[in-house]
PDB file of C-alpha atoms and ligand atoms in Angstrom:
ATOM      1  CA  UNK A   1     154.899 -74.594-180.333  1.00  0.00           C
ATOM      2  CA  UNK A   2     151.472 -76.292-178.570  1.00  0.00           C
ATOM      3  CA  UNK A   3     151.328 -80.185-177.875  1.00  0.00           C
ATOM      4  CA  UNK A   4     150.665 -81.830-181.347  1.00  0.00           C
ATOM      5  CA  UNK A   5     147.266 -82.806-182.926  1.00  0.00           C
ATOM      6  CA  UNK A   6     144.969 -85.448-180.932  1.00  0.00           C
ATOM      7  CA  UNK A   7     142.176 -86.172-182.547  1.00  0.00           C
ATOM      8  CA  UNK A   8     139.647 -88.155-180.336  1.00  0.00           C
ATOM      9  CA  UNK A   9     136.453 -89.183-182.261  1.00  0.00           C
ATOM     10  CA  UNK A  10     133.501 -89.180-179.856  1.00  0.00           C
ATOM     11  CA  UNK A  11     131.594 -93.013-180.297  1.00  0.00           C
ATOM     12  CA  UNK A  12     128.183 -91.205-179.308  1.00  0.00           C
ATOM     13  CA  UNK A  13     127.676 -90.837-182.714  1.00  0.00           C
ATOM     14  CA  UNK A  14     128.960 -94.376-183.749  1.00  0.00           C
ATOM     15  CA  UNK A  15     126.239 -97.233-184.634  1.00  0.00           C
ATOM     16  CA  UNK A  16     125.580 -98.508-180.998  1.00  0.00           C
ATOM     17  CA  UNK A  17     124.755-101.827-182.259  1.00  0.00           C
ATOM     18  CA  UNK A  18     128.293-102.316-183.766  1.00  0.00           C
ATOM     19  CA  UNK A  19     129.979-100.384-181.177  1.00  0.00           C
ATOM     20  CA  UNK A  20     133.128-102.912-180.825  1.00  0.00           C
ATOM     21  CA  UNK A  21     133.946-102.675-184.719  1.00  0.00           C
ATOM     22  CA  UNK A  22     133.002 -98.642-184.812  1.00  0.00           C
ATOM     23  CA  UNK A  23     135.885 -98.483-182.297  1.00  0.00           C
ATOM     24  CA  UNK A  24     138.462-100.247-183.962  1.00  0.00           C
ATOM     25  CA  UNK A  25     137.487 -99.001-187.320  1.00  0.00           C
ATOM     26  CA  UNK A  26     137.874 -95.629-185.828  1.00  0.00           C
ATOM     27  CA  UNK A  27     141.230 -95.919-184.460  1.00  0.00           C
ATOM     28  CA  UNK A  28     142.313 -97.758-188.186  1.00  0.00           C
ATOM     29  CA  UNK A  29     141.121 -94.747-190.221  1.00  0.00           C
ATOM     30  CA  UNK A  30     143.896 -92.474-188.080  1.00  0.00           C
ATOM     31  CA  UNK A  31     141.954 -91.557-184.668  1.00  0.00           C
ATOM     32  CA  UNK A  32     144.617 -91.367-182.142  1.00  0.00           C
ATOM     33  CA  UNK A  33     141.956 -91.602-178.886  1.00  0.00           C
ATOM     34  CA  UNK A  34     138.250 -92.327-178.512  1.00  0.00           C
ATOM     35  CA  UNK A  35     136.332 -89.835-176.805  1.00  0.00           C
ATOM     36  CA  UNK A  36     133.526 -92.218-174.639  1.00  0.00           C
ATOM     37  CA  UNK A  37     131.137 -90.119-173.193  1.00  0.00           C
ATOM     38  CA  UNK A  38     129.727 -90.943-170.263  1.00  0.00           C
ATOM     39  CA  UNK A  39     126.247 -89.577-168.845  1.00  0.00           C
ATOM     40  CA  UNK A  40     123.954 -90.404-166.022  1.00  0.00           C
ATOM     41  CA  UNK A  41     120.901 -88.986-166.959  1.00  0.00           C
ATOM     42  CA  UNK A  42     121.214 -86.574-163.850  1.00  0.00           C
ATOM     43  CA  UNK A  43     124.230 -84.313-164.632  1.00  0.00           C
ATOM     44  CA  UNK A  44     123.117 -84.182-168.246  1.00  0.00           C
ATOM     45  CA  UNK A  45     119.881 -85.307-169.388  1.00  0.00           C
ATOM     46  CA  UNK A  46     120.816 -87.930-171.354  1.00  0.00           C
ATOM     47  CA  UNK A  47     122.035 -91.468-170.442  1.00  0.00           C
ATOM     48  CA  UNK A  48     124.502 -93.229-172.423  1.00  0.00           C
ATOM     49  CA  UNK A  49     126.599 -96.197-170.758  1.00  0.00           C
ATOM     50  CA  UNK A  50     128.715 -97.643-167.702  1.00  0.00           C
ATOM     51  CA  UNK A  51     131.603 -99.677-167.039  1.00  0.00           C
ATOM     52  CA  UNK A  52     130.520-103.314-168.308  1.00  0.00           C
ATOM     53  CA  UNK A  53     130.238-101.441-171.894  1.00  0.00           C
ATOM     54  CA  UNK A  54     133.840 -99.746-171.523  1.00  0.00           C
ATOM     55  CA  UNK A  55     135.149-103.257-170.906  1.00  0.00           C
ATOM     56  CA  UNK A  56     133.578-104.693-173.874  1.00  0.00           C
ATOM     57  CA  UNK A  57     134.589-102.136-176.431  1.00  0.00           C
ATOM     58  CA  UNK A  58     138.446-101.777-174.779  1.00  0.00           C
ATOM     59  CA  UNK A  59     138.692-105.683-175.910  1.00  0.00           C
ATOM     60  CA  UNK A  60     138.179-104.077-179.343  1.00  0.00           C
ATOM     61  CA  UNK A  61     141.207-101.486-179.056  1.00  0.00           C
ATOM     62  CA  UNK A  62     144.701-102.035-178.123  1.00  0.00           C
ATOM     63  CA  UNK A  63     145.631-100.471-175.163  1.00  0.00           C
ATOM     64  CA  UNK A  64     148.072 -97.183-175.881  1.00  0.00           C
ATOM     65  CA  UNK A  65     151.661 -98.208-174.864  1.00  0.00           C
ATOM     66  CA  UNK A  66     152.088 -94.813-173.479  1.00  0.00           C
ATOM     67  CA  UNK A  67     150.768 -92.243-172.092  1.00  0.00           C
ATOM     68  CA  UNK A  68     148.419 -90.295-174.326  1.00  0.00           C
ATOM     69  CA  UNK A  69     149.384 -92.645-177.179  1.00  0.00           C
ATOM     70  CA  UNK A  70     147.466 -94.449-179.798  1.00  0.00           C
ATOM     71  CA  UNK A  71     144.057 -96.170-178.476  1.00  0.00           C
ATOM     72  CA  UNK A  72     143.881 -94.358-175.124  1.00  0.00           C
ATOM     73  CA  UNK A  73     140.385 -94.041-173.664  1.00  0.00           C
ATOM     74  CA  UNK A  74     139.261 -90.528-173.516  1.00  0.00           C
ATOM     75  CA  UNK A  75     136.341 -90.950-170.733  1.00  0.00           C
ATOM     76  CA  UNK A  76     134.477 -87.852-170.344  1.00  0.00           C
ATOM     77  CA  UNK A  77     132.585 -88.178-167.451  1.00  0.00           C
ATOM     78  CA  UNK A  78     129.351 -86.435-167.845  1.00  0.00           C
ATOM     79  CA  UNK A  79     128.177 -87.346-164.115  1.00  0.00           C
ATOM     80  CA  UNK A  80     126.995 -86.244-160.856  1.00  0.00           C
ATOM     81  CA  UNK A  81     129.299 -87.935-158.779  1.00  0.00           C
ATOM     82  CA  UNK A  82     132.624 -88.376-160.325  1.00  0.00           C
ATOM     83  CA  UNK A  83     134.859 -89.373-157.406  1.00  0.00           C
ATOM     84  CA  UNK A  84     132.503 -92.413-156.771  1.00  0.00           C
ATOM     85  CA  UNK A  85     133.136 -94.218-160.440  1.00  0.00           C
ATOM     86  CA  UNK A  86     136.946 -93.818-160.628  1.00  0.00           C
ATOM     87  CA  UNK A  87     137.799 -97.232-159.692  1.00  0.00           C
ATOM     88  CA  UNK A  88     134.934 -98.903-161.702  1.00  0.00           C
ATOM     89  CA  UNK A  89     136.515 -97.335-164.831  1.00  0.00           C
ATOM     90  CA  UNK A  90     139.924 -97.738-164.509  1.00  0.00           C
ATOM     91  CA  UNK A  91     139.318-101.351-163.984  1.00  0.00           C
ATOM     92  CA  UNK A  92     136.994-100.991-167.194  1.00  0.00           C
ATOM     93  CA  UNK A  93     139.767 -99.800-169.345  1.00  0.00           C
ATOM     94  CA  UNK A  94     139.731 -96.192-168.913  1.00  0.00           C
ATOM     95  CA  UNK A  95     143.127 -94.381-169.524  1.00  0.00           C
ATOM     96  CA  UNK A  96     142.046 -90.824-169.066  1.00  0.00           C
ATOM     97  CA  UNK A  97     139.224 -90.179-166.548  1.00  0.00           C
ATOM     98  CA  UNK A  98     137.614 -86.271-167.499  1.00  0.00           C
ATOM     99  CA  UNK A  99     135.745 -85.085-164.775  1.00  0.00           C
ATOM    100  CA  UNK A 100     133.433 -81.556-164.627  1.00  0.00           C
ATOM    101  CA  UNK A 101     134.220 -79.217-162.109  1.00  0.00           C
ATOM    102  CA  UNK A 102     130.868 -78.310-161.948  1.00  0.00           C
ATOM    103  CA  UNK A 103     130.192 -81.608-160.644  1.00  0.00           C
ATOM    104  CA  UNK A 104     133.056 -81.606-158.309  1.00  0.00           C
ATOM    105  CA  UNK A 105     131.975 -78.542-156.808  1.00  0.00           C
ATOM    106  CA  UNK A 106     128.548 -78.513-156.528  1.00  0.00           C
ATOM    107  CA  UNK A 107     126.082 -80.387-154.402  1.00  0.00           C
ATOM    108  CA  UNK A 108     124.571 -82.509-156.895  1.00  0.00           C
ATOM    109  CA  UNK A 109     124.360 -85.758-154.658  1.00  0.00           C
ATOM    110  CA  UNK A 110     121.461 -86.234-152.895  1.00  0.00           C
ATOM    111  CA  UNK A 111     122.233 -86.705-149.450  1.00  0.00           C
ATOM    112  CA  UNK A 112     124.431 -85.190-146.880  1.00  0.00           C
ATOM    113  CA  UNK A 113     126.114 -88.698-146.481  1.00  0.00           C
ATOM    114  CA  UNK A 114     126.677 -88.852-150.179  1.00  0.00           C
ATOM    115  CA  UNK A 115     128.354 -84.950-150.295  1.00  0.00           C
ATOM    116  CA  UNK A 116     130.646 -85.780-147.585  1.00  0.00           C
ATOM    117  CA  UNK A 117     131.353 -89.419-148.881  1.00  0.00           C
ATOM    118  CA  UNK A 118     131.525 -88.498-152.586  1.00  0.00           C
ATOM    119  CA  UNK A 119     132.305 -84.530-152.893  1.00  0.00           C
ATOM    120  CA  UNK A 120     136.054 -83.528-152.725  1.00  0.00           C
ATOM    121  CA  UNK A 121     137.397 -80.495-154.248  1.00  0.00           C
ATOM    122  CA  UNK A 122     138.942 -80.593-157.861  1.00  0.00           C
ATOM    123  CA  UNK A 123     142.738 -80.631-157.050  1.00  0.00           C
ATOM    124  CA  UNK A 124     141.981 -84.040-154.216  1.00  0.00           C
ATOM    125  CA  UNK A 125     140.110 -85.664-156.965  1.00  0.00           C
ATOM    126  CA  UNK A 126     142.647 -85.183-159.623  1.00  0.00           C
ATOM    127  CA  UNK A 127     145.365 -86.868-157.055  1.00  0.00           C
ATOM    128  CA  UNK A 128     142.684 -89.501-156.642  1.00  0.00           C
ATOM    129  CA  UNK A 129     142.542 -90.187-160.269  1.00  0.00           C
ATOM    130  CA  UNK A 130     146.283 -90.236-160.627  1.00  0.00           C
ATOM    131  CA  UNK A 131     146.581 -92.512-157.901  1.00  0.00           C
ATOM    132  CA  UNK A 132     144.510 -94.986-159.447  1.00  0.00           C
ATOM    133  CA  UNK A 133     146.570 -95.083-162.492  1.00  0.00           C
ATOM    134  CA  UNK A 134     144.805 -92.752-164.880  1.00  0.00           C
ATOM    135  CA  UNK A 135     145.389 -89.361-166.868  1.00  0.00           C
ATOM    136  CA  UNK A 136     143.294 -87.005-165.223  1.00  0.00           C
ATOM    137  CA  UNK A 137     141.029 -84.007-167.017  1.00  0.00           C
ATOM    138  CA  UNK A 138     138.840 -81.468-165.985  1.00  0.00           C
ATOM    139  CA  UNK A 139     135.986 -80.115-168.209  1.00  0.00           C
ATOM    140  CA  UNK A 140     134.226 -76.627-167.980  1.00  0.00           C
ATOM    141  CA  UNK A 141     130.999 -76.188-169.484  1.00  0.00           C
ATOM    142  CA  UNK A 142     130.159 -73.117-171.854  1.00  0.00           C
ATOM    143  CA  UNK A 143     128.736 -71.040-168.642  1.00  0.00           C
ATOM    144  CA  UNK A 144     131.848 -71.610-166.236  1.00  0.00           C
ATOM    145  CA  UNK A 145     134.666 -68.934-166.495  1.00  0.00           C
ATOM    146  CA  UNK A 146     138.214 -70.425-167.335  1.00  0.00           C
ATOM    147  CA  UNK A 147     138.882 -68.194-163.988  1.00  0.00           C
ATOM    148  CA  UNK A 148     138.018 -70.922-161.932  1.00  0.00           C
ATOM    149  CA  UNK A 149     140.782 -73.281-163.396  1.00  0.00           C
ATOM    150  CA  UNK A 150     143.964 -71.252-162.752  1.00  0.00           C
ATOM    151  CA  UNK A 151     144.525 -72.105-159.032  1.00  0.00           C
ATOM    152  CA  UNK A 152     144.127 -75.733-159.617  1.00  0.00           C
ATOM    153  CA  UNK A 153     146.264 -75.298-162.676  1.00  0.00           C
ATOM    154  CA  UNK A 154     148.920 -73.751-160.635  1.00  0.00           C
ATOM    155  CA  UNK A 155     148.944 -76.363-157.704  1.00  0.00           C
ATOM    156  CA  UNK A 156     152.460 -77.062-156.491  1.00  0.00           C
ATOM    157  CA  UNK A 157     152.293 -80.639-156.461  1.00  0.00           C
ATOM    158  CA  UNK A 158     152.086 -82.236-159.968  1.00  0.00           C
ATOM    159  CA  UNK A 159     149.977 -85.109-158.455  1.00  0.00           C
ATOM    160  CA  UNK A 160     147.138 -81.948-158.277  1.00  0.00           C
ATOM    161  CA  UNK A 161     147.557 -80.926-161.298  1.00  0.00           C
ATOM    162  CA  UNK A 162     145.247 -82.206-164.592  1.00  0.00           C
ATOM    163  CA  UNK A 163     146.518 -83.302-167.395  1.00  0.00           C
ATOM    164  CA  UNK A 164     144.461 -81.922-169.666  1.00  0.00           C
ATOM    165  CA  UNK A 165     141.506 -79.056-169.803  1.00  0.00           C
ATOM    166  CA  UNK A 166     138.422 -79.724-171.688  1.00  0.00           C
ATOM    167  CA  UNK A 167     136.727 -76.363-172.714  1.00  0.00           C
ATOM    168  CA  UNK A 168     132.903 -77.370-173.733  1.00  0.00           C
ATOM    169  CA  UNK A 169     131.931 -75.861-177.461  1.00  0.00           C
ATOM    170  CA  UNK A 170     128.213 -76.646-176.758  1.00  0.00           C
ATOM    171  CA  UNK A 171     126.241 -77.801-173.798  1.00  0.00           C
ATOM    172  CA  UNK A 172     127.144 -81.100-172.641  1.00  0.00           C
ATOM    173  CA  UNK A 173     124.523 -83.910-173.366  1.00  0.00           C
ATOM    174  CA  UNK A 174     123.954 -84.704-176.755  1.00  0.00           C
ATOM    175  CA  UNK A 175     126.069 -84.862-180.140  1.00  0.00           C
ATOM    176  CA  UNK A 176     125.120 -82.534-183.384  1.00  0.00           C
ATOM    177  CA  UNK A 177     124.862 -79.398-181.722  1.00  0.00           C
ATOM    178  CA  UNK A 178     125.915 -76.516-183.257  1.00  0.00           C
ATOM    179  CA  UNK A 179     129.628 -74.743-182.359  1.00  0.00           C
ATOM    180  CA  UNK A 180     129.539 -72.274-179.705  1.00  0.00           C
ATOM    181  CA  UNK A 181     132.722 -69.876-180.551  1.00  0.00           C
ATOM    182  CA  UNK A 182     132.048 -67.772-177.577  1.00  0.00           C
ATOM    183  CA  UNK A 183     133.788 -70.514-175.649  1.00  0.00           C
ATOM    184  CA  UNK A 184     137.021 -70.170-177.558  1.00  0.00           C
ATOM    185  CA  UNK A 185     138.485 -67.013-175.743  1.00  0.00           C
ATOM    186  CA  UNK A 186     138.818 -69.552-172.575  1.00  0.00           C
ATOM    187  CA  UNK A 187     140.815 -71.915-174.962  1.00  0.00           C
ATOM    188  CA  UNK A 188     143.150 -69.079-175.963  1.00  0.00           C
ATOM    189  CA  UNK A 189     143.697 -67.526-172.581  1.00  0.00           C
ATOM    190  CA  UNK A 190     144.483 -71.206-171.377  1.00  0.00           C
ATOM    191  CA  UNK A 191     146.832 -71.535-174.194  1.00  0.00           C
ATOM    192  CA  UNK A 192     148.438 -68.179-173.466  1.00  0.00           C
ATOM    193  CA  UNK A 193     149.393 -69.166-170.074  1.00  0.00           C
ATOM    194  CA  UNK A 194     150.307 -72.930-170.867  1.00  0.00           C
ATOM    195  CA  UNK A 195     151.879 -73.427-173.978  1.00  0.00           C
ATOM    196  CA  UNK A 196     152.352 -77.351-173.457  1.00  0.00           C
ATOM    197  CA  UNK A 197     149.120 -77.989-171.684  1.00  0.00           C
ATOM    198  CA  UNK A 198     146.650 -80.276-173.791  1.00  0.00           C
ATOM    199  CA  UNK A 199     143.490 -78.476-174.486  1.00  0.00           C
ATOM    200  CA  UNK A 200     140.623 -80.473-175.590  1.00  0.00           C
ATOM    201  CA  UNK A 201     138.015 -78.907-177.487  1.00  0.00           C
ATOM    202  CA  UNK A 202     134.261 -80.861-177.656  1.00  0.00           C
ATOM    203  CA  UNK A 203     131.086 -80.055-179.478  1.00  0.00           C
ATOM    204  CA  UNK A 204     130.081 -78.845-182.692  1.00  0.00           C
ATOM    205  CA  UNK A 205     133.537 -79.595-184.423  1.00  0.00           C
ATOM    206  CA  UNK A 206     134.371 -80.369-188.057  1.00  0.00           C
ATOM    207  CA  UNK A 207     135.839 -79.414-191.017  1.00  0.00           C
ATOM    208  CA  UNK A 208     134.047 -75.917-190.963  1.00  0.00           C
ATOM    209  CA  UNK A 209     134.774 -75.098-187.095  1.00  0.00           C
ATOM    210  CA  UNK A 210     138.451 -77.089-186.740  1.00  0.00           C
ATOM    211  CA  UNK A 211     140.252 -73.399-187.967  1.00  0.00           C
ATOM    212  CA  UNK A 212     138.884 -71.266-185.287  1.00  0.00           C
ATOM    213  CA  UNK A 213     139.213 -74.060-182.704  1.00  0.00           C
ATOM    214  CA  UNK A 214     142.909 -74.282-183.671  1.00  0.00           C
ATOM    215  CA  UNK A 215     143.591 -70.689-184.139  1.00  0.00           C
ATOM    216  CA  UNK A 216     142.643 -70.465-180.541  1.00  0.00           C
ATOM    217  CA  UNK A 217     145.191 -73.123-179.293  1.00  0.00           C
ATOM    218  CA  UNK A 218     143.472 -76.194-178.907  1.00  0.00           C
ATOM    219  CA  UNK A 219     145.327 -79.570-179.597  1.00  0.00           C
ATOM    220  CA  UNK A 220     142.729 -82.232-178.747  1.00  0.00           C
ATOM    221  CA  UNK A 221     139.839 -81.931-180.875  1.00  0.00           C
ATOM    222  CA  UNK A 222     136.542 -84.166-180.361  1.00  0.00           C
ATOM    223  CA  UNK A 223     134.219 -84.795-182.979  1.00  0.00           C
ATOM    224  CA  UNK A 224     131.481 -87.187-183.074  1.00  0.00           C
ATOM    225  CA  UNK A 225     128.818 -86.231-186.126  1.00  0.00           C
ATOM    226  CA  UNK A 226     131.531 -84.669-188.219  1.00  0.00           C
ATOM    227  CA  UNK A 227     133.644 -88.196-188.148  1.00  0.00           C
ATOM    228  CA  UNK A 228     130.773 -90.693-187.650  1.00  0.00           C
ATOM    229  CA  UNK A 229     128.701 -88.956-190.500  1.00  0.00           C
ATOM    230  CA  UNK A 230     131.262 -88.751-192.760  1.00  0.00           C
ATOM    231  CA  UNK A 231     131.370 -90.608-196.232  1.00  0.00           C
ATOM    232  CA  UNK A 232     135.279 -90.907-195.710  1.00  0.00           C
ATOM    233  CA  UNK A 233     135.932 -90.707-191.890  1.00  0.00           C
ATOM    234  CA  UNK A 234     139.880 -90.893-192.313  1.00  0.00           C
ATOM    235  CA  UNK A 235     139.679 -87.914-194.790  1.00  0.00           C
ATOM    236  CA  UNK A 236     137.867 -85.939-191.955  1.00  0.00           C
ATOM    237  CA  UNK A 237     140.547 -87.084-189.492  1.00  0.00           C
ATOM    238  CA  UNK A 238     143.191 -86.116-191.558  1.00  0.00           C
ATOM    239  CA  UNK A 239     141.612 -82.654-191.905  1.00  0.00           C
ATOM    240  CA  UNK A 240     141.485 -82.519-188.711  1.00  0.00           C
ATOM    241  CA  UNK A 241     144.963 -83.022-187.778  1.00  0.00           C
ATOM    242  CA  UNK A 242     146.358 -80.957-190.273  1.00  0.00           C
ATOM    243  CA  UNK A 243     144.588 -77.887-189.148  1.00  0.00           C
ATOM    244  CA  UNK A 244     145.653 -77.821-185.332  1.00  0.00           C
ATOM    245  CA  UNK A 245     149.452 -79.227-186.768  1.00  0.00           C
ATOM    246  CA  UNK A 246     149.730 -76.642-189.157  1.00  0.00           C
ATOM    247  CA  UNK A 247     148.682 -73.539-186.788  1.00  0.00           C
ATOM    248  CA  UNK A 248     151.083 -75.157-184.256  1.00  0.00           C
ATOM    249  CA  UNK A 249     154.095 -75.451-186.352  1.00  0.00           C
ATOM    250  CA  UNK A 250     153.442 -72.005-187.801  1.00  0.00           C
ATOM    251  CA  UNK A 251     154.289 -70.869-184.199  1.00  0.00           C
ATOM    252  CA  UNK A 252     151.399 -68.798-183.517  1.00  0.00           C
ATOM    253  CA  UNK A 253     150.265 -70.883-180.671  1.00  0.00           C
TER     254      UNK A 253
HETATM  255  O1  5SP B 301     130.164 -84.311-174.981  1.00  0.00           O
HETATM  256  C1  5SP B 301     129.287 -84.375-175.783  1.00  0.00           C
HETATM  257  C2  5SP B 301     127.999 -84.089-176.341  1.00  0.00           C
HETATM  258  O2  5SP B 301     127.948 -83.962-174.542  1.00  0.00           O
HETATM  259  C3  5SP B 301     130.163 -84.422-177.084  1.00  0.00           C
HETATM  260  O3  5SP B 301     131.298 -85.538-177.268  1.00  0.00           O
HETATM  261  C4  5SP B 301     129.585 -85.034-178.421  1.00  0.00           C
HETATM  262  O4  5SP B 301     129.445 -85.942-178.567  1.00  0.00           O
HETATM  263  C5  5SP B 301     130.010 -84.200-179.678  1.00  0.00           C
HETATM  264  O5  5SP B 301     129.382 -84.368-180.485  1.00  0.00           O
HETATM  265  P1  5SP B 301     129.469 -83.583-181.993  1.00  0.00           P
HETATM  266  O6  5SP B 301     129.219 -82.283-181.476  1.00  0.00           O
HETATM  267  O7  5SP B 301     130.761 -83.557-182.409  1.00  0.00           O
HETATM  268  O8  5SP B 301     128.531 -84.634-182.967  1.00  0.00           O
END
């Protein structure tokens, strides 16, 4: 049986003028985690917010009392230099630091010094995140093959292995995009090899697409516009959870 459903609304679609209230309300409506999209205008063509905002919204949501618990801040780091910000996001209240494989392995940093200082292998970065007291996630964009993850997931030392894999189902950068079902074979391949792994999907998830994602084996569901744009967000959160748990319980995952 796959791990239980974790519903993580993306606050990218929340009312930024009332962000603290939006976060606490979403948790009280049944969300497990909050998915916090951090964009640097460089790795993706959009800008969101940094540690000071995370500090403020953290104070509106009780810290989880256990790993993966309710109130987990799942920070999706769409930034070119993921190593650079680990400590600051830990101090700001991040619980799960999910970086992009593409950012950790490309030379997106601007100078050779910055590259040697800030670039590191995904395994080293995962260890560094763990050493800083956070869960570690690794994300892949739609164009990135799932094959790049096998070696990382097979790391002999658990400290170098991710706690979660995020398979993007849209190009990262913006909310409200169309779900890319073409990314689901990656989820299936991950679930087949790793029955217990937390597999997150992000982009275009909602009542119309959740069944496909759940069938493929995803259990951590990010939904922005489908939750924050709903008349009854609690109903949507419950529907997403039910779809995942139903498939998990059926034993097909
Ligand atoms: O990371 C991203 C976008 O880059 C996502 O978290 C979106 O914010 C999801 O929004 P919807 O597609 O659910 O509206």
